[in-house]
PDB file of C-alpha atoms and ligand atoms in Angstrom:
ATOM      1  CA  MET R 595     124.935 140.195 127.582  1.00 76.00           C
ATOM      2  CA  GLN R 596     121.835 140.268 130.282  1.00 85.00           C
ATOM      3  CA  LEU R 597     123.604 140.930 134.014  1.00 96.00           C
ATOM      4  CA  SER R 598     121.179 140.480 136.128  1.00 94.00           C
ATOM      5  CA  ASP R 599     122.743 142.323 139.115  1.00 97.00           C
ATOM      6  CA  PHE R 600     122.690 146.029 136.836  1.00 97.00           C
ATOM      7  CA  SER R 601     120.937 148.991 138.253  1.00 94.00           C
ATOM      8  CA  PRO R 602     120.968 152.046 135.878  1.00 93.00           C
ATOM      9  CA  ALA R 603     122.868 154.899 137.896  1.00 94.00           C
ATOM     10  CA  PRO R 604     120.475 157.859 137.505  1.00 91.00           C
ATOM     11  CA  ASN R 605     123.281 160.105 138.266  1.00 93.00           C
ATOM     12  CA  GLN R 606     126.152 158.436 135.374  1.00 92.00           C
ATOM     13  CA  GLY R 607     123.665 156.792 133.898  1.00 91.00           C
ATOM     14  CA  GLY R 608     121.194 159.870 133.753  1.00 93.00           C
ATOM     15  CA  ASN R 609     123.600 162.267 132.943  1.00 95.00           C
ATOM     16  CA  PRO R 610     126.660 161.269 131.962  1.00 96.00           C
ATOM     17  CA  GLU R 611     127.569 165.677 131.279  1.00 96.00           C
ATOM     18  CA  LEU R 612     126.785 166.371 134.926  1.00 97.00           C
ATOM     19  CA  TYR R 613     128.287 163.374 136.565  1.00 97.00           C
ATOM     20  CA  GLU R 614     131.146 164.265 135.086  1.00 97.00           C
ATOM     21  CA  THR R 615     130.930 168.236 136.654  1.00 98.00           C
ATOM     22  CA  GLU R 616     130.496 166.428 139.960  1.00 98.00           C
ATOM     23  CA  ASN R 617     133.584 163.832 139.537  1.00 98.00           C
ATOM     24  CA  ARG R 618     135.829 166.796 138.301  1.00 98.00           C
ATOM     25  CA  ALA R 619     134.614 168.666 141.894  1.00 98.00           C
ATOM     26  CA  VAL R 620     134.980 165.479 144.304  1.00 98.00           C
ATOM     27  CA  ASP R 621     137.562 165.817 146.414  1.00 98.00           C
ATOM     28  CA  PRO R 622     140.383 168.378 145.032  1.00 98.00           C
ATOM     29  CA  GLY R 623     143.038 167.506 147.211  1.00 98.00           C
ATOM     30  CA  GLY R 624     143.228 163.666 145.937  1.00 98.00           C
ATOM     31  CA  LEU R 625     142.769 162.311 149.337  1.00 98.00           C
ATOM     32  CA  VAL R 626     140.771 159.758 149.070  1.00 98.00           C
ATOM     33  CA  LEU R 627     143.338 158.448 146.144  1.00 98.00           C
ATOM     34  CA  ASP R 628     145.743 159.027 148.637  1.00 98.00           C
ATOM     35  CA  ALA R 629     144.284 156.486 151.233  1.00 98.00           C
ATOM     36  CA  LEU R 630     143.402 154.283 148.355  1.00 98.00           C
ATOM     37  CA  ALA R 631     146.875 154.223 147.283  1.00 98.00           C
ATOM     38  CA  LYS R 632     147.705 153.185 151.153  1.00 98.00           C
ATOM     39  CA  ILE R 633     145.474 150.643 151.437  1.00 98.00           C
ATOM     40  CA  ALA R 634     146.332 149.109 148.204  1.00 98.00           C
ATOM     41  CA  PRO R 635     148.790 150.387 146.240  1.00 98.00           C
ATOM     42  CA  TRP R 636     148.781 149.575 142.809  1.00 98.00           C
ATOM     43  CA  GLN R 637     152.027 150.748 141.204  1.00 98.00           C
ATOM     44  CA  GLY R 638     153.261 148.033 139.020  1.00 98.00           C
ATOM     45  CA  ARG R 639     150.182 145.527 139.713  1.00 98.00           C
ATOM     46  CA  THR R 640     146.736 144.779 138.164  1.00 98.00           C
ATOM     47  CA  LEU R 641     144.146 146.917 138.818  1.00 98.00           C
ATOM     48  CA  VAL R 642     140.291 146.536 138.343  1.00 98.00           C
ATOM     49  CA  ASP R 643     137.581 149.930 138.689  1.00 98.00           C
ATOM     50  CA  LEU R 644     134.743 147.766 139.192  1.00 98.00           C
ATOM     51  CA  GLY R 645     132.202 149.874 137.565  1.00 98.00           C
ATOM     52  CA  CYS R 646     133.825 152.284 136.206  1.00 98.00           C
ATOM     53  CA  GLY R 647     130.877 154.324 134.624  1.00 98.00           C
ATOM     54  CA  SER R 648     132.393 156.795 131.974  1.00 97.00           C
ATOM     55  CA  GLY R 649     135.720 155.819 133.090  1.00 98.00           C
ATOM     56  CA  TYR R 650     136.585 159.337 134.996  1.00 98.00           C
ATOM     57  CA  TRP R 651     139.167 157.914 137.367  1.00 98.00           C
ATOM     58  CA  LEU R 652     141.045 155.706 135.130  1.00 98.00           C
ATOM     59  CA  GLY R 653     143.652 157.964 134.329  1.00 96.00           C
ATOM     60  CA  SER R 654     144.522 157.732 138.047  1.00 97.00           C
ATOM     61  CA  TYR R 655     146.026 154.799 138.189  1.00 97.00           C
ATOM     62  CA  ALA R 656     148.405 155.107 135.065  1.00 94.00           C
ATOM     63  CA  ASP R 657     151.553 153.744 137.310  1.00 96.00           C
ATOM     64  CA  ALA R 658     149.879 150.194 137.895  1.00 98.00           C
ATOM     65  CA  ALA R 659     150.991 147.730 135.432  1.00 98.00           C
ATOM     66  CA  GLU R 660     147.350 147.134 133.877  1.00 98.00           C
ATOM     67  CA  VAL R 661     143.869 149.100 134.635  1.00 98.00           C
ATOM     68  CA  ILE R 662     141.207 147.106 133.499  1.00 98.00           C
ATOM     69  CA  GLY R 663     137.338 148.769 133.682  1.00 98.00           C
ATOM     70  CA  VAL R 664     134.279 147.150 134.768  1.00 98.00           C
ATOM     71  CA  GLU R 665     131.282 148.550 133.300  1.00 98.00           C
ATOM     72  CA  PRO R 666     127.441 147.041 133.232  1.00 98.00           C
ATOM     73  CA  ASP R 667     125.897 149.816 131.520  1.00 97.00           C
ATOM     74  CA  PRO R 668     126.099 149.442 128.151  1.00 97.00           C
ATOM     75  CA  THR R 669     125.950 153.105 127.091  1.00 96.00           C
ATOM     76  CA  LEU R 670     128.646 153.828 129.198  1.00 97.00           C
ATOM     77  CA  VAL R 671     131.334 151.339 128.337  1.00 97.00           C
ATOM     78  CA  PRO R 672     132.348 152.547 125.063  1.00 97.00           C
ATOM     79  CA  ARG R 673     132.527 156.540 126.936  1.00 97.00           C
ATOM     80  CA  ALA R 674     134.795 154.599 129.433  1.00 97.00           C
ATOM     81  CA  ALA R 675     137.070 153.183 126.742  1.00 97.00           C
ATOM     82  CA  ALA R 676     137.512 156.154 124.595  1.00 96.00           C
ATOM     83  CA  ARG R 677     138.480 158.049 127.203  1.00 93.00           C
ATOM     84  CA  SER R 678     141.679 155.823 127.942  1.00 84.00           C
ATOM     85  CA  ALA R 679     144.247 154.513 125.369  1.00 87.00           C
ATOM     86  CA  SER R 680     145.647 152.503 127.983  1.00 91.00           C
ATOM     87  CA  ALA R 681     143.146 151.131 129.830  1.00 97.00           C
ATOM     88  CA  ARG R 682     140.808 147.604 129.079  1.00 97.00           C
ATOM     89  CA  VAL R 683     137.028 148.297 129.972  1.00 98.00           C
ATOM     90  CA  LEU R 684     135.066 145.395 130.234  1.00 98.00           C
ATOM     91  CA  HIS R 685     131.112 144.713 129.892  1.00 98.00           C
ATOM     92  CA  GLY R 686     130.383 143.407 133.140  1.00 98.00           C
ATOM     93  CA  SER R 687     129.292 143.709 136.809  1.00 98.00           C
ATOM     94  CA  ALA R 688     130.077 142.672 140.324  1.00 98.00           C
ATOM     95  CA  GLU R 689     128.646 139.651 140.188  1.00 98.00           C
ATOM     96  CA  HIS R 690     129.610 138.594 136.524  1.00 98.00           C
ATOM     97  CA  VAL R 691     133.581 139.902 136.330  1.00 98.00           C
ATOM     98  CA  PRO R 692     135.032 138.818 133.222  1.00 98.00           C
ATOM     99  CA  LEU R 693     138.124 138.061 134.661  1.00 98.00           C
ATOM    100  CA  PRO R 694     139.766 134.799 134.985  1.00 98.00           C
ATOM    101  CA  ASP R 695     140.382 133.504 139.185  1.00 98.00           C
ATOM    102  CA  ALA R 696     143.365 135.205 140.996  1.00 98.00           C
ATOM    103  CA  SER R 697     144.327 137.017 138.536  1.00 98.00           C
ATOM    104  CA  VAL R 698     144.361 140.815 140.108  1.00 98.00           C
ATOM    105  CA  ASP R 699     145.718 142.245 142.696  1.00 98.00           C
ATOM    106  CA  VAL R 700     143.357 145.486 143.617  1.00 98.00           C
ATOM    107  CA  VAL R 701     139.347 145.941 142.813  1.00 98.00           C
ATOM    108  CA  HIS R 702     137.902 149.265 143.291  1.00 98.00           C
ATOM    109  CA  ALA R 703     134.667 150.190 143.388  1.00 98.00           C
ATOM    110  CA  ARG R 704     133.993 153.702 144.205  1.00 98.00           C
ATOM    111  CA  PHE R 705     130.147 154.506 144.404  1.00 97.00           C
ATOM    112  CA  ALA R 706     129.073 151.073 142.551  1.00 98.00           C
ATOM    113  CA  TYR R 707     127.533 147.726 143.403  1.00 97.00           C
ATOM    114  CA  PHE R 708     128.272 147.760 147.009  1.00 97.00           C
ATOM    115  CA  TRP R 709     125.257 148.823 148.938  1.00 94.00           C
ATOM    116  CA  PRO R 710     124.967 146.956 152.230  1.00 94.00           C
ATOM    117  CA  PRO R 711     123.053 144.174 152.563  1.00 93.00           C
ATOM    118  CA  ARG R 712     123.032 142.553 149.016  1.00 91.00           C
ATOM    119  CA  CYS R 713     125.837 142.273 147.501  1.00 96.00           C
ATOM    120  CA  GLU R 714     127.288 139.364 148.925  1.00 97.00           C
ATOM    121  CA  ARG R 715     127.294 137.402 145.780  1.00 98.00           C
ATOM    122  CA  GLY R 716     129.787 140.265 144.336  1.00 98.00           C
ATOM    123  CA  LEU R 717     132.110 140.218 147.074  1.00 98.00           C
ATOM    124  CA  ARG R 718     132.391 136.367 146.667  1.00 98.00           C
ATOM    125  CA  GLU R 719     132.928 137.127 142.777  1.00 98.00           C
ATOM    126  CA  VAL R 720     135.670 139.668 143.684  1.00 98.00           C
ATOM    127  CA  LEU R 721     137.409 137.700 146.066  1.00 98.00           C
ATOM    128  CA  ARG R 722     137.268 134.768 143.040  1.00 98.00           C
ATOM    129  CA  VAL R 723     139.486 137.199 140.915  1.00 98.00           C
ATOM    130  CA  LEU R 724     141.624 138.542 143.315  1.00 98.00           C
ATOM    131  CA  ARG R 725     145.341 137.140 144.184  1.00 98.00           C
ATOM    132  CA  PRO R 726     145.889 135.972 147.855  1.00 98.00           C
ATOM    133  CA  GLY R 727     146.988 138.654 149.626  1.00 98.00           C
ATOM    134  CA  GLY R 728     144.747 141.171 146.373  1.00 98.00           C
ATOM    135  CA  THR R 729     142.958 143.531 148.055  1.00 98.00           C
ATOM    136  CA  LEU R 730     138.922 144.813 147.754  1.00 98.00           C
ATOM    137  CA  VAL R 731     138.271 148.927 148.481  1.00 98.00           C
ATOM    138  CA  VAL R 732     134.978 150.431 148.529  1.00 98.00           C
ATOM    139  CA  ILE R 733     134.437 153.937 148.429  1.00 98.00           C
ATOM    140  CA  ASP R 734     131.133 154.842 150.105  1.00 96.00           C
ATOM    141  CA  ASN R 735     129.660 158.103 151.549  1.00 96.00           C
ATOM    142  CA  ASP R 736     130.421 158.994 155.621  1.00 96.00           C
ATOM    143  CA  TRP R 737     126.881 158.760 156.843  1.00 94.00           C
ATOM    144  CA  ARG R 738     127.732 160.871 159.858  1.00 94.00           C
ATOM    145  CA  ASN R 739     130.867 163.884 158.658  1.00 96.00           C
ATOM    146  CA  GLY R 740     130.367 166.259 156.451  1.00 97.00           C
ATOM    147  CA  GLU R 741     127.858 168.794 155.078  1.00 97.00           C
ATOM    148  CA  PHE R 742     126.981 166.329 152.911  1.00 97.00           C
ATOM    149  CA  ALA R 743     126.094 164.052 154.948  1.00 96.00           C
ATOM    150  CA  ALA R 744     123.904 165.785 156.597  1.00 95.00           C
ATOM    151  CA  LEU R 745     121.826 165.885 153.464  1.00 95.00           C
ATOM    152  CA  LEU R 746     121.510 162.117 153.268  1.00 93.00           C
ATOM    153  CA  ARG R 747     120.377 161.623 156.405  1.00 92.00           C
ATOM    154  CA  ALA R 748     117.568 165.016 155.711  1.00 91.00           C
ATOM    155  CA  CYS R 749     116.390 162.961 152.267  1.00 87.00           C
ATOM    156  CA  ALA R 750     113.406 160.954 151.865  1.00 70.00           C
ATOM    157  CA  GLY R 751     113.952 157.074 152.202  1.00 71.00           C
ATOM    158  CA  SER R 752     117.387 157.628 154.402  1.00 70.00           C
ATOM    159  CA  ALA R 753     116.117 155.664 157.056  1.00 65.00           C
ATOM    160  CA  ALA R 754     115.810 153.067 154.384  1.00 66.00           C
ATOM    161  CA  MET R 755     119.284 153.182 154.456  1.00 69.00           C
ATOM    162  CA  GLY R 756     120.276 152.404 157.380  1.00 70.00           C
ATOM    163  CA  GLY R 757     122.321 156.060 158.466  1.00 75.00           C
ATOM    164  CA  GLY R 758     125.484 154.038 157.909  1.00 90.00           C
ATOM    165  CA  ASP R 759     125.121 151.856 161.002  1.00 90.00           C
ATOM    166  CA  ARG R 760     124.054 149.370 158.838  1.00 92.00           C
ATOM    167  CA  THR R 761     126.399 149.128 155.978  1.00 94.00           C
ATOM    168  CA  ASP R 762     129.386 149.521 158.299  1.00 96.00           C
ATOM    169  CA  ALA R 763     128.316 146.050 160.814  1.00 96.00           C
ATOM    170  CA  TRP R 764     127.351 144.833 156.807  1.00 96.00           C
ATOM    171  CA  TRP R 765     131.516 144.939 156.116  1.00 97.00           C
ATOM    172  CA  SER R 766     132.581 144.218 160.181  1.00 98.00           C
ATOM    173  CA  GLU R 767     131.106 141.209 159.822  1.00 97.00           C
ATOM    174  CA  ARG R 768     133.299 140.400 156.682  1.00 97.00           C
ATOM    175  CA  GLY R 769     136.519 141.264 158.271  1.00 97.00           C
ATOM    176  CA  ALA R 770     136.209 144.811 156.963  1.00 98.00           C
ATOM    177  CA  GLU R 771     138.758 147.794 158.029  1.00 98.00           C
ATOM    178  CA  ARG R 772     137.095 151.430 157.726  1.00 98.00           C
ATOM    179  CA  THR R 773     138.307 154.380 157.128  1.00 98.00           C
ATOM    180  CA  GLU R 774     137.117 158.071 157.070  1.00 98.00           C
ATOM    181  CA  VAL R 775     138.378 160.442 154.638  1.00 98.00           C
ATOM    182  CA  LEU R 776     136.904 164.513 155.066  1.00 98.00           C
ATOM    183  CA  SER R 777     137.245 166.087 152.055  1.00 98.00           C
ATOM    184  CA  SER R 778     135.225 168.117 149.869  1.00 98.00           C
ATOM    185  CA  TRP R 779     133.235 169.126 146.576  1.00 98.00           C
ATOM    186  CA  ALA R 780     134.288 172.129 144.788  1.00 98.00           C
ATOM    187  CA  PHE R 781     132.880 173.584 141.651  1.00 98.00           C
ATOM    188  CA  ASP R 782     133.898 176.080 139.583  1.00 98.00           C
ATOM    189  CA  SER R 783     130.740 177.886 139.401  1.00 98.00           C
ATOM    190  CA  ARG R 784     127.252 178.459 142.412  1.00 98.00           C
ATOM    191  CA  ALA R 785     125.538 177.260 139.000  1.00 98.00           C
ATOM    192  CA  ASP R 786     127.474 173.392 138.374  1.00 98.00           C
ATOM    193  CA  LEU R 787     126.749 173.227 142.705  1.00 98.00           C
ATOM    194  CA  GLU R 788     123.363 173.665 142.691  1.00 98.00           C
ATOM    195  CA  ALA R 789     122.633 171.695 139.258  1.00 98.00           C
ATOM    196  CA  VAL R 790     124.828 168.369 140.839  1.00 98.00           C
ATOM    197  CA  LEU R 791     123.004 168.614 144.162  1.00 98.00           C
ATOM    198  CA  ARG R 792     119.547 168.951 142.326  1.00 96.00           C
ATOM    199  CA  MET R 793     120.581 165.699 140.489  1.00 96.00           C
ATOM    200  CA  GLU R 794     121.695 164.157 143.937  1.00 96.00           C
ATOM    201  CA  PHE R 795     118.677 165.313 145.680  1.00 94.00           C
ATOM    202  CA  PRO R 796     115.792 165.433 143.579  1.00 93.00           C
ATOM    203  CA  ASP R 797     113.013 165.334 146.164  1.00 91.00           C
ATOM    204  CA  GLY R 798     114.578 168.814 147.131  1.00 92.00           C
ATOM    205  CA  THR R 799     116.605 167.943 149.962  1.00 93.00           C
ATOM    206  CA  ALA R 800     119.488 170.474 148.830  1.00 95.00           C
ATOM    207  CA  ASP R 801     117.153 173.506 148.668  1.00 96.00           C
ATOM    208  CA  ALA R 802     117.437 174.439 152.126  1.00 95.00           C
ATOM    209  CA  TRP R 803     121.325 174.266 152.235  1.00 96.00           C
ATOM    210  CA  LEU R 804     121.437 176.077 149.281  1.00 97.00           C
ATOM    211  CA  GLU R 805     119.578 178.965 150.496  1.00 97.00           C
ATOM    212  CA  GLN R 806     121.761 178.948 153.744  1.00 97.00           C
ATOM    213  CA  HIS R 807     124.710 179.104 152.074  1.00 98.00           C
ATOM    214  CA  PRO R 808     124.240 181.396 149.151  1.00 97.00           C
ATOM    215  CA  GLU R 809     127.328 182.378 148.104  1.00 97.00           C
ATOM    216  CA  ALA R 810     128.740 178.229 148.931  1.00 98.00           C
ATOM    217  CA  THR R 811     130.426 176.761 145.741  1.00 98.00           C
ATOM    218  CA  GLY R 812     131.665 173.891 147.449  1.00 98.00           C
ATOM    219  CA  LEU R 813     131.001 171.474 150.727  1.00 98.00           C
ATOM    220  CA  SER R 814     132.446 169.833 152.672  1.00 98.00           C
ATOM    221  CA  TYR R 815     132.590 165.782 152.360  1.00 98.00           C
ATOM    222  CA  GLY R 816     132.939 162.766 153.924  1.00 98.00           C
ATOM    223  CA  PHE R 817     133.668 159.345 152.431  1.00 98.00           C
ATOM    224  CA  VAL R 818     134.537 155.826 153.912  1.00 98.00           C
ATOM    225  CA  LEU R 819     136.515 153.004 152.658  1.00 98.00           C
ATOM    226  CA  PHE R 820     135.702 149.475 153.453  1.00 98.00           C
ATOM    227  CA  SER R 821     138.703 147.327 152.701  1.00 98.00           C
ATOM    228  CA  VAL R 822     138.600 143.738 152.200  1.00 98.00           C
ATOM    229  CA  ARG R 823     142.244 141.344 151.972  1.00 98.00           C
ATOM    230  CA  ARG R 824     142.164 137.805 150.380  1.00 97.00           C
ATOM    231  CA  GLY R 825     143.941 135.664 152.332  1.00 93.00           C
TER     232      GLY R 825
HETATM  233  C1  SAM P2215     127.298 156.385 140.883  1.00 67.10           C
HETATM  234  S1  SAM P2215     127.951 155.391 139.257  1.00 67.10           S
HETATM  235  C2  SAM P2215     130.012 155.237 139.909  1.00 67.10           C
HETATM  236  C3  SAM P2215     130.294 155.522 138.609  1.00 67.10           C
HETATM  237  C4  SAM P2215     131.458 155.585 138.980  1.00 67.10           C
HETATM  238  N1  SAM P2215     132.335 154.687 139.630  1.00 67.10           N
HETATM  239  C5  SAM P2215     132.626 157.416 139.253  1.00 67.10           C
HETATM  240  O1  SAM P2215     132.665 157.496 140.680  1.00 67.10           O
HETATM  241  O2  SAM P2215     132.368 157.787 138.628  1.00 67.10           O
HETATM  242  C6  SAM P2215     127.306 153.764 139.708  1.00 67.10           C
HETATM  243  C7  SAM P2215     128.272 153.003 138.467  1.00 67.10           C
HETATM  244  O3  SAM P2215     127.753 151.514 138.875  1.00 67.10           O
HETATM  245  C8  SAM P2215     127.699 150.968 137.987  1.00 67.10           C
HETATM  246  N2  SAM P2215     126.646 149.733 138.299  1.00 67.10           N
HETATM  247  C9  SAM P2215     125.142 149.162 138.566  1.00 67.10           C
HETATM  248  N3  SAM P2215     125.096 148.375 138.948  1.00 67.10           N
HETATM  249  C10 SAM P2215     126.357 147.111 138.458  1.00 67.10           C
HETATM  250  C11 SAM P2215     126.694 146.348 139.647  1.00 67.10           C
HETATM  251  N4  SAM P2215     125.820 145.315 139.531  1.00 67.10           N
HETATM  252  N5  SAM P2215     128.053 146.014 139.181  1.00 67.10           N
HETATM  253  C12 SAM P2215     129.018 146.967 138.834  1.00 67.10           C
HETATM  254  N6  SAM P2215     128.162 148.209 138.566  1.00 67.10           N
HETATM  255  C13 SAM P2215     127.253 148.591 138.760  1.00 67.10           C
HETATM  256  C14 SAM P2215     126.436 152.148 136.900  1.00 67.10           C
HETATM  257  O4  SAM P2215     126.134 151.341 135.407  1.00 67.10           O
HETATM  258  C15 SAM P2215     127.684 153.013 137.299  1.00 67.10           C
HETATM  259  O5  SAM P2215     128.417 152.949 136.318  1.00 67.10           O
END
């Protein structure tokens, strides 16, 4: 099936092993999951992880009544399916969610598809599958807080991405709530930190930071959660 909105992810799709290392380092204190659970509790409910990649986070929602991963990259769907026996993994995308109307309580997208402003169709599709009272929660980068945000602002092309203001405005116009979570990345080794930063910033943006922090095996990282409730 061709999914017109599928845009392969250079990190998750291009180097799944290294992206796994990145995911292992993300948010060691579980602050993002805590915030997500507060905004949209999934216990006993049906949760969709939209753009679930290789399914790293599917196991985090084990106490949901049902967990469904949706992923457009055909190379990642089998990886995600193999990871979790209890989750169902479907080939689909934000604009083509293969689920019936009003069948889901929580849709959660973690660094997937929702890069405003070109995501109106996906938002409409997510609202179609959500039950009344259901919630979409999108996890994005905070462009203002944390050492990772400074790297984002410094990287080539960041001005064109609007530095967070455009994203905030787009969600605000759609009635979204905005929640900041200041957390971190913590790697097992310096080599892992360097490899992941160089994957995320192939233009060399992170090199100066790495030189200035020769002992670092992690860095502070701000997340923003945008949530929209279906009325
Ligand atoms: C940066 S990865 C994040 C993967 C996963 N959410 C995680 O945090 O481990 C972005 C994911 O979005 C997927 N993706 C690309 N286009 C998409 C679309 N139109 N709808 C939903 N997901 C999409 C990619 O294939 C990739 O798996």
